Each structure stands twice: as structure tokens, then as C-alpha cells.
Coordinates of C-alpha atoms in Angstrom, one line a residue:
M6 CA 0.5 -17.3 -8.9
S7 CA -2.5 -17.3 -6.7
E8 CA -5.6 -16.5 -7.5
L9 CA -4.5 -14.0 -4.6
V10 CA -3.0 -12.4 -7.0
L11 CA -3.8 -11.8 -10.9
Y12 CA -0.9 -11.3 -13.1
Q13 CA -0.3 -10.5 -16.5
N14 CA 2.4 -9.5 -18.7
R15 CA 1.4 -8.6 -21.7
D16 CA 3.5 -6.2 -25.3
G17 CA 5.5 -4.7 -22.1
L18 CA 2.7 -3.7 -19.6
A19 CA 3.0 -6.3 -16.1
R20 CA -0.9 -5.9 -14.7
L21 CA -1.0 -6.8 -10.7
T22 CA -4.6 -7.1 -9.4
L23 CA -5.3 -7.8 -5.4
N24 CA -8.1 -10.8 -5.7
R25 CA -9.8 -11.0 -2.8
P26 CA -12.5 -8.8 -3.1
E27 CA -14.9 -10.8 -0.2
R28 CA -12.5 -9.5 2.5
H29 CA -12.4 -5.8 0.9
N30 CA -8.4 -7.0 -0.3
A31 CA -7.0 -7.4 3.8
L32 CA -3.5 -7.5 4.1
V33 CA -3.3 -11.2 5.0
P34 CA -0.4 -13.1 4.5
E35 CA -1.3 -15.4 2.1
L36 CA -1.9 -12.1 0.3
L37 CA 1.3 -9.8 1.0
D38 CA 3.2 -13.8 -0.1
A39 CA 1.1 -14.0 -3.4
L40 CA 2.1 -9.9 -4.0
A41 CA 5.7 -10.6 -3.6
D42 CA 6.4 -13.2 -5.8
A43 CA 3.9 -11.1 -8.5
L44 CA 6.7 -8.3 -8.1
A45 CA 9.8 -10.7 -8.3
R46 CA 8.1 -12.2 -11.1
A47 CA 7.6 -8.8 -12.9
H48 CA 11.5 -8.0 -11.9
G49 CA 12.5 -11.1 -13.3
E50 CA 10.3 -10.4 -17.1
A51 CA 11.2 -6.4 -16.8
P52 CA 8.6 -4.7 -18.2
R53 CA 8.0 -1.9 -19.8
A54 CA 5.6 -0.8 -17.0
L55 CA 3.8 -2.1 -15.0
L56 CA 0.1 -1.4 -13.5
L57 CA -1.8 -1.8 -9.7
D58 CA -5.1 -2.2 -9.1
A59 CA -7.8 -4.5 -7.5
N60 CA -11.0 -6.2 -7.2
G61 CA -14.0 -5.4 -5.5
R62 CA -15.5 -2.2 -3.7
S63 CA -12.7 -1.6 -2.0
F64 CA -8.9 -1.3 -3.4
S65 CA -7.4 -2.7 0.7
T66 CA -8.6 -2.2 3.8
G67 CA -5.1 -2.6 5.5
G68 CA -4.1 -5.4 8.0
D69 CA -6.9 -7.6 9.1
V70 CA -7.4 -6.7 12.8
A71 CA -9.2 -9.9 13.6
G72 CA -6.3 -11.8 12.2
F73 CA -3.8 -9.5 14.8
Y74 CA -6.5 -10.0 17.7
H75 CA -6.8 -13.3 17.4
T76 CA -3.7 -14.5 16.8
P77 CA -2.0 -15.7 20.9
R78 CA -0.9 -13.0 22.7
E79 CA 2.7 -14.7 22.5
Q80 CA 2.2 -15.7 18.9
R81 CA 1.8 -12.1 18.1
R82 CA 5.3 -10.3 17.4
D83 CA 6.1 -13.2 15.0
Y84 CA 2.7 -12.6 13.3
A85 CA 3.6 -9.0 12.9
H86 CA 6.7 -9.4 12.0
H87 CA 5.8 -12.0 9.5
V88 CA 2.8 -9.1 8.2
V89 CA 4.6 -6.2 8.6
G90 CA 8.0 -7.2 7.0
R91 CA 6.4 -8.5 4.2
L92 CA 4.4 -5.5 3.4
N93 CA 8.2 -3.9 3.9
D94 CA 9.1 -6.5 0.9
V95 CA 6.2 -5.3 -1.1
I96 CA 6.9 -1.1 -0.9
L97 CA 10.4 -1.6 -1.6
A98 CA 10.0 -3.8 -4.1
L99 CA 7.1 -1.6 -5.9
L100 CA 10.0 1.0 -5.4
T101 CA 13.0 -0.7 -6.7
L102 CA 11.1 -1.7 -10.2
P103 CA 13.3 -0.4 -13.1
C104 CA 10.0 0.8 -14.9
P105 CA 7.6 3.2 -13.9
T106 CA 4.5 1.8 -11.4
V107 CA 1.2 3.4 -12.1
V108 CA -1.7 1.9 -9.5
A109 CA -6.1 2.1 -9.5
V110 CA -7.5 3.5 -6.4
H111 CA -10.9 3.4 -5.4
G112 CA -13.1 2.7 -2.9
T113 CA -11.4 2.4 0.9
V114 CA -7.6 2.2 1.7
T115 CA -6.7 2.4 4.9
G116 CA -3.5 1.8 7.4
G117 CA -0.8 -0.4 5.6
S118 CA -2.3 -0.8 2.4
L119 CA -1.2 3.0 1.5
G120 CA 2.3 1.9 1.4
L121 CA 1.0 0.0 -2.2
V122 CA -0.1 3.6 -3.1
L123 CA 2.9 5.4 -1.8
G124 CA 5.4 2.5 -3.9
C125 CA 4.2 3.6 -6.7
D126 CA 5.3 6.3 -8.7
I127 CA 2.1 7.6 -10.3
A128 CA -1.4 7.1 -8.3
V129 CA -4.8 7.1 -10.0
A130 CA -8.0 7.5 -7.4
G131 CA -11.8 7.7 -8.2
P132 CA -14.1 10.3 -6.5
R133 CA -14.9 7.5 -3.8
A134 CA -11.5 6.7 -2.9
N135 CA -10.8 7.5 1.0
F136 CA -8.0 7.1 3.0
A137 CA -7.5 7.0 6.3
P138 CA -4.8 5.5 9.0
W139 CA -6.6 4.0 12.1
Y140 CA -3.4 3.9 14.4
T141 CA -4.2 6.4 16.9
V142 CA -7.5 4.6 17.3
V143 CA -7.0 0.6 17.3
G144 CA -3.9 1.7 19.1
Y145 CA -1.4 0.3 16.9
S146 CA 2.0 2.2 15.4
P147 CA 2.0 3.6 12.0
D148 CA 3.4 0.9 9.3
G149 CA 3.7 1.0 5.4
G150 CA 5.3 4.0 4.7
W151 CA 2.9 6.3 6.4
T152 CA 6.2 7.9 8.3
A153 CA 8.7 6.3 6.2
L154 CA 7.3 8.1 2.9
M155 CA 4.5 10.1 3.6
P156 CA 6.1 12.9 5.2
E157 CA 8.2 13.5 1.5
R158 CA 5.2 13.1 -0.4
I159 CA 2.8 15.6 1.3
G160 CA 4.7 17.5 4.5
R161 CA 5.4 16.4 7.5
A162 CA 2.7 18.1 9.6
R163 CA 0.4 17.3 6.9
A164 CA 0.9 13.9 7.6
L165 CA 1.2 14.1 11.4
D166 CA -2.2 16.1 11.5
I167 CA -3.7 13.0 9.5
Q168 CA -2.3 10.6 11.8
L169 CA -2.7 11.5 14.7
L170 CA -6.4 12.9 14.6
N171 CA -7.1 9.9 12.8
R172 CA -8.2 11.8 9.9
R173 CA -10.1 10.6 6.6
V174 CA -8.8 11.9 3.6
S175 CA -11.2 12.1 0.4
A176 CA -10.0 11.8 -3.1
E177 CA -10.3 15.4 -3.9
E178 CA -8.1 16.3 -0.9
A179 CA -5.4 13.5 -2.1
H180 CA -5.8 15.1 -5.1
R181 CA -4.7 18.4 -4.3
I182 CA -1.8 18.0 -1.7
G183 CA -0.3 15.1 -4.0
L184 CA -1.1 12.1 -2.3
V185 CA -2.5 11.2 -5.8
Q186 CA -2.5 12.4 -9.2
H187 CA -4.8 11.9 -11.4
L188 CA -8.6 12.3 -9.8
V189 CA -11.1 10.8 -12.3
N190 CA -14.3 10.2 -12.7
E191 CA -16.4 6.9 -10.9
G192 CA -15.2 4.1 -13.0
E193 CA -12.7 5.5 -15.2
E194 CA -9.4 4.5 -12.8
V195 CA -8.2 1.4 -14.3
D196 CA -9.2 2.7 -18.0
R197 CA -6.6 6.0 -16.8
A198 CA -4.2 4.2 -15.2
L199 CA -3.6 2.0 -18.0
A200 CA -3.6 4.8 -20.6
L201 CA -0.8 6.1 -18.4
A202 CA 1.0 2.7 -18.2
Q203 CA 0.3 2.5 -22.3
Q204 CA 1.7 5.8 -22.8
L205 CA 4.8 5.2 -20.3
C206 CA 5.3 1.3 -22.5
R207 CA 6.1 3.9 -25.3
A208 CA 8.6 6.0 -23.6
Q209 CA 12.2 6.1 -23.9
P210 CA 13.2 2.9 -21.6
S211 CA 17.0 4.2 -20.6
S212 CA 15.6 7.7 -20.3
V213 CA 12.5 6.5 -18.3
R214 CA 15.1 4.3 -15.5
H215 CA 17.7 7.3 -14.9
T216 CA 14.3 9.4 -14.2
L217 CA 13.2 7.0 -11.3
A218 CA 16.7 6.4 -10.2
L219 CA 16.8 10.3 -10.1
T220 CA 13.9 11.0 -8.6
R221 CA 12.5 7.9 -6.6
P222 CA 13.0 8.0 -2.8
D223 CA 16.5 6.8 -1.9
P224 CA 15.5 3.1 -1.4
H225 CA 18.5 2.3 1.6
R226 CA 16.7 5.4 3.7
V227 CA 13.2 3.4 3.0
R228 CA 14.7 0.3 4.2
A229 CA 16.3 2.0 7.3
A230 CA 12.6 3.4 8.0
L231 CA 10.5 0.3 7.1
D232 CA 12.5 -1.2 9.4
D233 CA 12.3 1.0 12.2
E234 CA 8.6 1.3 11.7
R235 CA 8.3 -2.6 12.1
Q236 CA 10.2 -3.0 15.1
H237 CA 7.4 0.3 16.8
F238 CA 4.9 -1.7 15.2
L239 CA 5.9 -5.3 17.4
E240 CA 6.6 -2.9 20.7
Q241 CA 3.2 -1.7 20.4
I242 CA 1.5 -5.2 19.2
D243 CA 2.6 -6.5 22.2
S244 CA 0.6 -3.9 24.8
D245 CA -2.3 -3.7 26.2
E246 CA -3.6 -0.9 24.4
A247 CA -3.8 -2.7 21.8
D248 CA -5.5 -5.2 23.0
S249 CA -8.4 -2.8 24.6
G250 CA -7.9 -0.8 21.4
M251 CA -8.9 -4.0 19.2
A252 CA -11.5 -5.2 21.5
D253 CA -13.2 -2.1 20.7
F254 CA -12.5 -1.6 17.4
L255 CA -13.9 -5.4 16.4
A256 CA -17.1 -5.1 18.8
R257 CA -18.0 -1.7 16.3

């Protein structure tokens, strides 16, 4: 398993840790490939619960804008097709795991990285966690479930307000609107998430599976919606607007 994602499965609890702290766990192709491989391994091992967390100061800062910008324009759609498609695979793998998933969030979550949170059943966040889209600033079309999953989680009007105005959502607001379910003190994110995952491991497995099957978003609907996100992203990434938006963003 690539060191970009650490994996362990102990006593029925699988743990995946994003491990590119020097680049804030940005969603480059190599990290997404490693994450998809780790989730495929979890699907095969059938743990009782899964915990997702991250090393470093940020949970993940989303797609690497520099990676998109410095890819020659004639190759950019292919690059985006792989990155957004792989992210979609990861989100769907989380949503279809036959066990409950818990994510521990700290620091910054931007762009498509929100899909890793939305794809999990229970989210734990620390007080410095924050969530921001950046799409209307950089010149991208939303991906990572911002349109496929977020409106169902927090309401369509609220999701539009956040995305169109590029609002940064604090941990407190995220907890209040239901984007995350547990708000904890600084440094307690992983401990609380681990405790919840261990509690889920002790629950009756068949009852848990039925609850997940009846309550999770319909994977067929989500797959179609994520495919739409990718198509719009591919159209927008090949535009002059995206070129200028990325240049302005990187110049900061």
C-alpha cells in the first residue's frame, strides 16, 4: 500500500489515514489511487467499521490547483477526467461499504475533499475544522459531491448560499447545520472518532447493515449525479475563465 494512505485493520476496525501532510493531503492522482486501493482492500476484508482520518495540519485541501493549471491545456481534460473520476470512485466506495464509516476532520477541507466527509456515515470535527468550496473563485464547476450529496445533507438553499458566495463554514456552523454530527475539543477528533468506530464494531452487524441499506443515499442516484458533476467539471476546466481564475488564485 502506498505511504500516501496508511491502512490497518485490527480487531475488525479498519483505519485509513491520508498521509501527504507536506501538501495538506491535496487530492493528486497518486493519493486518490492509493485511497481507492485502500478502500478496495477494506471491501474485501469486510471490517465491522471503518475510520478515516488524516495526518498534518489539514484534513485535505482538495484538488491541486497547480496540478490542473500546469497541465498543458490540451491534456487538462484527460487529467481532470482521471482526478474527478477517481474521487467519484472513492466517494461511492465509502457509500457502499457494508460497514459504517466514521471520519475525523481537523483543519481545512476545501473543494472536492468534502466528498470524503460526505461519503462517510458519521463525521467528527474539531473546533478549527472549516469547509469552503472555492469553485466560483477559481473558475471550476463543483465536484466531490457538493451538488450530488451536500443539498440532501444540509438543504438545497443553504448549499447554494455556501457555494455561490464561496462561504467558509466554521466547525460550529457545520455542526449546527448537520454537515458534521459531533463537535469536539482541539486534539480530540481522532479519539472521539475511534471511540465511535469501536462502539459500532460492538453493534449487531446485521442490524447495522439493514440500517445502512435503508438510510444511506441511493448509490445509483449518487453515481448519476457524480457523473454529471464530472461532465460539468470537464467542460469548465477547458475554459478561458478557468485559466484566468487559476492564475489569479495561484498568484496569491
